[in-house]
PDB file of C-alpha atoms in Angstrom:
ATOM      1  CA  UNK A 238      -4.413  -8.767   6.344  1.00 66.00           C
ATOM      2  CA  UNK A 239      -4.254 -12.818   6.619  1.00 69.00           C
ATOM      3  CA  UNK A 240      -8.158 -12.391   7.655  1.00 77.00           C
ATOM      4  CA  UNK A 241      -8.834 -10.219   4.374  1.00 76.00           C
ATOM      5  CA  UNK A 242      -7.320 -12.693   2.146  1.00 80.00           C
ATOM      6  CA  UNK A 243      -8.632 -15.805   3.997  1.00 76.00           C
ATOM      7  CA  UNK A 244     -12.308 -14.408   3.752  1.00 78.00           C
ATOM      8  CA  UNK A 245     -11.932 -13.258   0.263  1.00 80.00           C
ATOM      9  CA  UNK A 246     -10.504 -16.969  -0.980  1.00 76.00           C
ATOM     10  CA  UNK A 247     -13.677 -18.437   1.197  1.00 81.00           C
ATOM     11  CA  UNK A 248     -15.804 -16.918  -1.306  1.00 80.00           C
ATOM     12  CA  UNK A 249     -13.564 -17.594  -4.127  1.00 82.00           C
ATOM     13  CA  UNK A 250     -11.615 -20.988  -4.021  1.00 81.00           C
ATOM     14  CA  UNK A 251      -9.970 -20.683  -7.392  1.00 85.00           C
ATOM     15  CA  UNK A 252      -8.212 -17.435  -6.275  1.00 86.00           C
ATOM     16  CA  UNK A 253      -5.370 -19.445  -4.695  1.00 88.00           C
ATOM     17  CA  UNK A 254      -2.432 -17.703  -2.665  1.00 88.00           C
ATOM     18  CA  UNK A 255      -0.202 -18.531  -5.967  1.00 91.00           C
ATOM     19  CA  UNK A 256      -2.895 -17.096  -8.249  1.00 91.00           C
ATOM     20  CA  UNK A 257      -2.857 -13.820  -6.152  1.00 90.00           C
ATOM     21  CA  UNK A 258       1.186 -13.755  -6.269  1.00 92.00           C
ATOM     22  CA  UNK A 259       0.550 -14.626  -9.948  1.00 94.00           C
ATOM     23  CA  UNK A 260      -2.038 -11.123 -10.527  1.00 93.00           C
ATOM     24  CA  UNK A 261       0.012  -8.851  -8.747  1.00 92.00           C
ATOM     25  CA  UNK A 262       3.289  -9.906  -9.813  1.00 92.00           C
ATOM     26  CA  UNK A 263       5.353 -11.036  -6.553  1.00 91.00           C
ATOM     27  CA  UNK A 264       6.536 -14.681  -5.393  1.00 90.00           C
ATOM     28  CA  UNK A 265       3.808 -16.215  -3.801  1.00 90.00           C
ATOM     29  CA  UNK A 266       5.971 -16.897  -0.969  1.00 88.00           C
ATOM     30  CA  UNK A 267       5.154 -13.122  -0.011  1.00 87.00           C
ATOM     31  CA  UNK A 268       1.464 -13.783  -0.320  1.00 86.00           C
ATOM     32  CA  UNK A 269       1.950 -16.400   2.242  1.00 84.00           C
ATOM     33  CA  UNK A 270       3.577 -14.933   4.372  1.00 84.00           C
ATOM     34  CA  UNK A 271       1.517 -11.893   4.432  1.00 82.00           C
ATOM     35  CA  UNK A 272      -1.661 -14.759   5.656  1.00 80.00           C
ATOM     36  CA  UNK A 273       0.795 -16.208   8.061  1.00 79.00           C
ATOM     37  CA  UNK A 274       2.164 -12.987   9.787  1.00 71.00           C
ATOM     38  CA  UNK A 275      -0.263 -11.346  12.406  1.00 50.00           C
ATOM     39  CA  UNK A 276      -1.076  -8.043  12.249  1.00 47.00           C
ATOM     40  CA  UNK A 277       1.909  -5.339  13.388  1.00 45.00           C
ATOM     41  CA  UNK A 278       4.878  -7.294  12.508  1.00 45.00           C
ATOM     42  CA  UNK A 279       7.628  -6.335   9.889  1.00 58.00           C
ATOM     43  CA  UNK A 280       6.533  -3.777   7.242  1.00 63.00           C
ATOM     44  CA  UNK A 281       4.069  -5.647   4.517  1.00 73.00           C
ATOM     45  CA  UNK A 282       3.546  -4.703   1.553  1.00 84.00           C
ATOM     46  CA  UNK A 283       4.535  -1.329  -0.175  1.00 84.00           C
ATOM     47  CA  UNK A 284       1.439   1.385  -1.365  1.00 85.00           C
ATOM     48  CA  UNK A 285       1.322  -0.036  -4.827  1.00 88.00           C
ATOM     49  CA  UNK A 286       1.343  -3.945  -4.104  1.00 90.00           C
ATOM     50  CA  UNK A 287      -1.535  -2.974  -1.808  1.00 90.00           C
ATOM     51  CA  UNK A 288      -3.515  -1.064  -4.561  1.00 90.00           C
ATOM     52  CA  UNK A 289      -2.573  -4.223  -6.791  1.00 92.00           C
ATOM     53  CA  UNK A 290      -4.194  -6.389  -4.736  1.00 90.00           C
ATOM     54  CA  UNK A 291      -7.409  -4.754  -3.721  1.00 90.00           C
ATOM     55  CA  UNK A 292      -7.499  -4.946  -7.967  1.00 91.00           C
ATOM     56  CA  UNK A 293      -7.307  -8.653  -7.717  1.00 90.00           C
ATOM     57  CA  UNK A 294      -8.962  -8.893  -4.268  1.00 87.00           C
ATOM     58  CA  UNK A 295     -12.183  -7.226  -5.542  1.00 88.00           C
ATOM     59  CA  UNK A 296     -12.477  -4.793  -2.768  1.00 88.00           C
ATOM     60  CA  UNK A 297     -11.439  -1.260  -1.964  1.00 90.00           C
ATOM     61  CA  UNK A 298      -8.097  -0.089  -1.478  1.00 88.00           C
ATOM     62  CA  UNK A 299      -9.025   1.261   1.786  1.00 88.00           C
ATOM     63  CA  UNK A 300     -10.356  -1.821   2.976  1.00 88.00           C
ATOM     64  CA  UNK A 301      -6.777  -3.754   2.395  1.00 87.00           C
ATOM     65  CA  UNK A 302      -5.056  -0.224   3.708  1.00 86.00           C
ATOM     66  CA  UNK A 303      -7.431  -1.094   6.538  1.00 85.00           C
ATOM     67  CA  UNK A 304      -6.297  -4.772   7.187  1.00 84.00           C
ATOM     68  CA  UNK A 305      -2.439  -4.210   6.029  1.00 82.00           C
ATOM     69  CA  UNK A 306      -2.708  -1.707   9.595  1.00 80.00           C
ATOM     70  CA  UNK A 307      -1.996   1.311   6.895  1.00 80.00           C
ATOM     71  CA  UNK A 308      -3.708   4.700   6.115  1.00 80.00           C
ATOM     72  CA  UNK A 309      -5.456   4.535   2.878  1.00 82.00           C
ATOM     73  CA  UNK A 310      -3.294   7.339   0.760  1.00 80.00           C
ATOM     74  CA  UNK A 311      -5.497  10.146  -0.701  1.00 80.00           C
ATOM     75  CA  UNK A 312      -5.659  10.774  -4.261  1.00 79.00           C
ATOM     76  CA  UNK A 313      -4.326  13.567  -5.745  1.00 78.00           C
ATOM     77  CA  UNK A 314      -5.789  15.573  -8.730  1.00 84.00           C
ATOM     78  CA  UNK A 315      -3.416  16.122 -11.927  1.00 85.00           C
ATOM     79  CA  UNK A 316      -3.634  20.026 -11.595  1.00 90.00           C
ATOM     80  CA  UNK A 317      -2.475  19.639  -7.818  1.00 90.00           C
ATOM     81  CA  UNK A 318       0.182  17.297  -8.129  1.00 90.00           C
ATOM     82  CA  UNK A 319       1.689  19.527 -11.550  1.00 93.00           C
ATOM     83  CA  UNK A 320       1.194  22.317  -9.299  1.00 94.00           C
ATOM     84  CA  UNK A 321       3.445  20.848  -6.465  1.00 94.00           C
ATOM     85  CA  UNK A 322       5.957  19.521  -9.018  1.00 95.00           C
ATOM     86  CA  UNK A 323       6.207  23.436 -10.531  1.00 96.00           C
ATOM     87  CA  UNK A 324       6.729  24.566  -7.004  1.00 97.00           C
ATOM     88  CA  UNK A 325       9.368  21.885  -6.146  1.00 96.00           C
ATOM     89  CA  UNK A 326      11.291  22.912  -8.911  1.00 97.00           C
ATOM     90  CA  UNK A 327      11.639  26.190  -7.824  1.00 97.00           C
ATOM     91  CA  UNK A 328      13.325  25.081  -4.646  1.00 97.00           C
ATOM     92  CA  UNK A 329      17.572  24.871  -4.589  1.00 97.00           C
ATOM     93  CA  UNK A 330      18.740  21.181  -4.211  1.00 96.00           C
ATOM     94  CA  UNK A 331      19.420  21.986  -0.652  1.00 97.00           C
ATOM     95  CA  UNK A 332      15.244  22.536  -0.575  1.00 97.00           C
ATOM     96  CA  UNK A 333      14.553  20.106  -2.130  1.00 97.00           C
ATOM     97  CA  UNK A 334      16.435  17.507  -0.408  1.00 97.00           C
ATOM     98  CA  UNK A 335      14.479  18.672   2.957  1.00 97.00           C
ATOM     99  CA  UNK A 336      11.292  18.445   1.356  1.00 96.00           C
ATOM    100  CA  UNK A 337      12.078  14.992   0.273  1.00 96.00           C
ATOM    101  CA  UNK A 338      12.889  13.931   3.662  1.00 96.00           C
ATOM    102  CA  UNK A 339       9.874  15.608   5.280  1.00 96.00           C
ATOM    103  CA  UNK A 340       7.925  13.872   2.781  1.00 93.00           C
ATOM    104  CA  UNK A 341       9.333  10.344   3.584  1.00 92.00           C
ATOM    105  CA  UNK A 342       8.701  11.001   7.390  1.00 93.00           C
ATOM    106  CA  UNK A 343       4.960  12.300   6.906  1.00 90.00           C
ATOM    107  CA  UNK A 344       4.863   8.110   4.872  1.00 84.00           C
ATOM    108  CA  UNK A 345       6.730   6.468   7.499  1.00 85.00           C
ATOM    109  CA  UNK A 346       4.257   8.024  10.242  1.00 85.00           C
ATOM    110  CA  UNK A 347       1.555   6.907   8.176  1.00 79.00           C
ATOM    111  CA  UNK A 348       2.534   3.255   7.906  1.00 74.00           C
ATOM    112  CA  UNK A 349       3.314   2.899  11.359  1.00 76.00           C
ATOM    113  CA  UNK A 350       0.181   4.286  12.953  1.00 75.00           C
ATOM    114  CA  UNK A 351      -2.492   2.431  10.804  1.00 63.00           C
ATOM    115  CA  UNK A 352      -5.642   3.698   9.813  1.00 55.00           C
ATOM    116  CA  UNK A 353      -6.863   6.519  10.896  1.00 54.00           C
TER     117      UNK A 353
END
């Protein structure tokens, strides 16, 4: 991601590492460190920082997915996600604790493997 961020401030000089912290509402000792840290090591940035800062970036989500090493998530459409919320419902606590947890495991896969 350092590359993505370096590039982008080549083009734009005022959009410092502090101005990015600034836009997307972290410390900018996070931004740094993100520019600083080679690719694969320690977690990054959740889902929604990432969509925040292809906002301020100026670029697609999926290319900073692409240089955070993550999978770009899909989006969902309203009717599906009410849809899936109505059927989760429907499920005993026991249910929907699994689903929860197979959930969570289908996100951690994703962030560790990159994109796809």
């Amino acid at each position: 991601m350092s590359g993505l961020i370096r590039r982008i401030q080549d083009q734009r000089p005022q959009l410092t590492q502090s101005e990015i912290a600034r836009r997307i509402g972290i410390s900018p000792a996070a931004v740094n460190s993100w520019v600083r840290r080679k690719r694969g090591t320690g977690r990054g940035p959740n889902r929604e920082t990432l969509t925040k800062l292809a906002g301020v970036l100026g670029v697609p989500e999926s290319e900073v997915f692409t240089a955070a090493g993550r999978k770009t998530p899909g989006r969902v459409a309203p009717d599906r996600e009410q849809r899936i919320v109505d059927a989760f419902r429907e499920l005993t606590v026991e249910q929907q604790e699994f689903v929860e947890i197979q959930i969570r495991a289908l996100v951690d896969y994703n962030q560790k493997t990159g994109p796809a």
